[in-house]
XYZ file of C-alpha atoms in Angstrom:
123
model
C 5.891 -63.649 1.008
C 6.232 -63.844 -2.744
C 5.940 -60.666 -4.813
C 2.481 -61.800 -5.944
C 1.343 -62.250 -2.340
C 2.704 -58.813 -1.409
C 0.904 -57.160 -4.344
C -2.407 -58.762 -3.360
C -1.908 -57.916 0.327
C -1.258 -54.250 -0.506
C -4.570 -54.136 -2.365
C -6.332 -55.636 0.649
C -4.483 -53.353 3.069
C -5.569 -50.304 1.120
C -9.229 -51.317 1.255
C -8.984 -51.929 5.003
C -7.129 -48.657 5.595
C -9.764 -46.677 3.642
C -12.556 -48.008 5.848
C -10.563 -47.594 9.076
C -9.302 -44.111 8.066
C -5.787 -45.424 8.723
C -3.943 -42.500 7.153
C -0.558 -43.771 8.336
C -0.994 -47.078 6.516
C -2.229 -45.352 3.349
C 0.867 -43.135 3.368
C 3.071 -46.217 3.701
C 1.607 -48.212 0.837
C 0.890 -45.422 -1.665
C 3.759 -43.893 -3.635
C 3.993 -40.118 -3.213
C 3.079 -39.579 -6.873
C 0.138 -42.029 -6.768
C -3.007 -40.946 -8.581
C -6.554 -42.244 -8.323
C -8.695 -41.879 -11.438
C -12.328 -41.779 -10.314
C -15.294 -43.066 -12.322
C -15.994 -39.432 -13.247
C -12.587 -39.229 -14.940
C -11.168 -36.949 -12.253
C -7.510 -37.765 -11.604
C -6.868 -37.172 -7.910
C -3.392 -36.912 -6.365
C -2.545 -39.078 -3.349
C -2.407 -36.305 -0.787
C -5.741 -34.779 -1.856
C -7.426 -38.192 -1.643
C -5.968 -38.890 1.794
C -7.002 -35.413 2.967
C -10.585 -36.046 1.813
C -10.662 -39.380 3.657
C -9.310 -37.725 6.791
C -11.876 -34.886 6.591
C -14.831 -37.215 5.813
C -15.429 -35.775 2.351
C -14.941 -39.375 1.245
C -16.276 -41.797 3.844
C -15.606 -45.457 3.142
C -17.943 -47.434 5.387
C -17.298 -51.010 4.238
C -15.448 -52.935 1.561
C -16.109 -56.571 0.691
C -13.685 -58.290 -1.666
C -15.241 -60.282 -4.485
C -12.326 -60.993 -6.833
C -8.675 -60.373 -7.546
C -7.539 -61.157 -11.053
C -4.992 -60.415 -13.748
C -2.007 -60.181 -11.418
C 1.032 -59.428 -13.589
C 4.598 -58.865 -12.424
C 7.343 -57.717 -14.776
C 10.552 -56.924 -12.923
C 9.877 -53.921 -10.691
C 6.439 -53.219 -12.197
C 3.196 -54.988 -11.369
C -0.541 -54.691 -11.839
C -3.788 -56.317 -10.792
C -7.527 -55.882 -11.092
C -9.523 -56.043 -7.883
C -13.275 -56.084 -7.448
C -14.928 -55.069 -4.185
C -18.380 -53.995 -3.110
C -17.664 -50.627 -1.519
C -20.152 -48.850 0.721
C -19.383 -45.142 0.924
C -20.550 -41.549 1.149
C -18.655 -39.537 -1.450
C -18.435 -35.742 -1.695
C -21.619 -35.031 0.226
C -23.744 -37.658 -1.510
C -25.841 -40.228 0.247
C -24.688 -43.654 1.297
C -24.318 -46.053 -1.634
C -22.752 -49.413 -2.364
C -20.819 -49.700 -5.606
C -19.421 -52.762 -7.375
C -16.023 -51.095 -7.662
C -13.294 -52.413 -9.935
C -9.798 -51.024 -9.424
C -6.993 -51.385 -11.944
C -3.911 -51.055 -9.778
C -0.284 -50.516 -10.753
C 2.709 -50.974 -8.495
C 6.417 -50.207 -8.504
C 9.124 -51.883 -6.458
C 11.899 -49.602 -5.268
C 14.621 -50.497 -2.773
C 12.938 -53.870 -2.293
C 9.545 -52.400 -1.345
C 6.339 -52.486 -3.403
C 4.084 -49.409 -3.428
C 0.865 -48.572 -5.243
C 1.510 -46.026 -8.026
C -1.878 -45.642 -9.707
C -5.488 -46.713 -9.448
C -8.266 -46.462 -12.007
C -11.822 -46.982 -10.739
C -14.784 -48.314 -12.690
C -17.803 -50.464 -11.959
C -18.269 -54.123 -12.883
């Protein structure tokens, strides 16, 4: 796979792992220092986010990809913008479907790409 294909596949793998509650896969593809900036502005560390998925505080029920764009690779750094319709129950709220846009950044270390940050918004 090319670096671009790997970057895109990691984005897709993360969306699948969220829905399947595949904590092992999330741990593999997310850098330890990864942060997720929610639409509220809250910056959540990787391990807190994974814990909330595992404990059903954040329940991702479905994710349907609509677009992947702006894939940029510069040496060991990369980024993309992905757009998915995400059906979820978040922090005790009801079930909703959001047009969720994620600005993703990646870092390649020892030949392996990992997600380092994510910023969520709607589109």
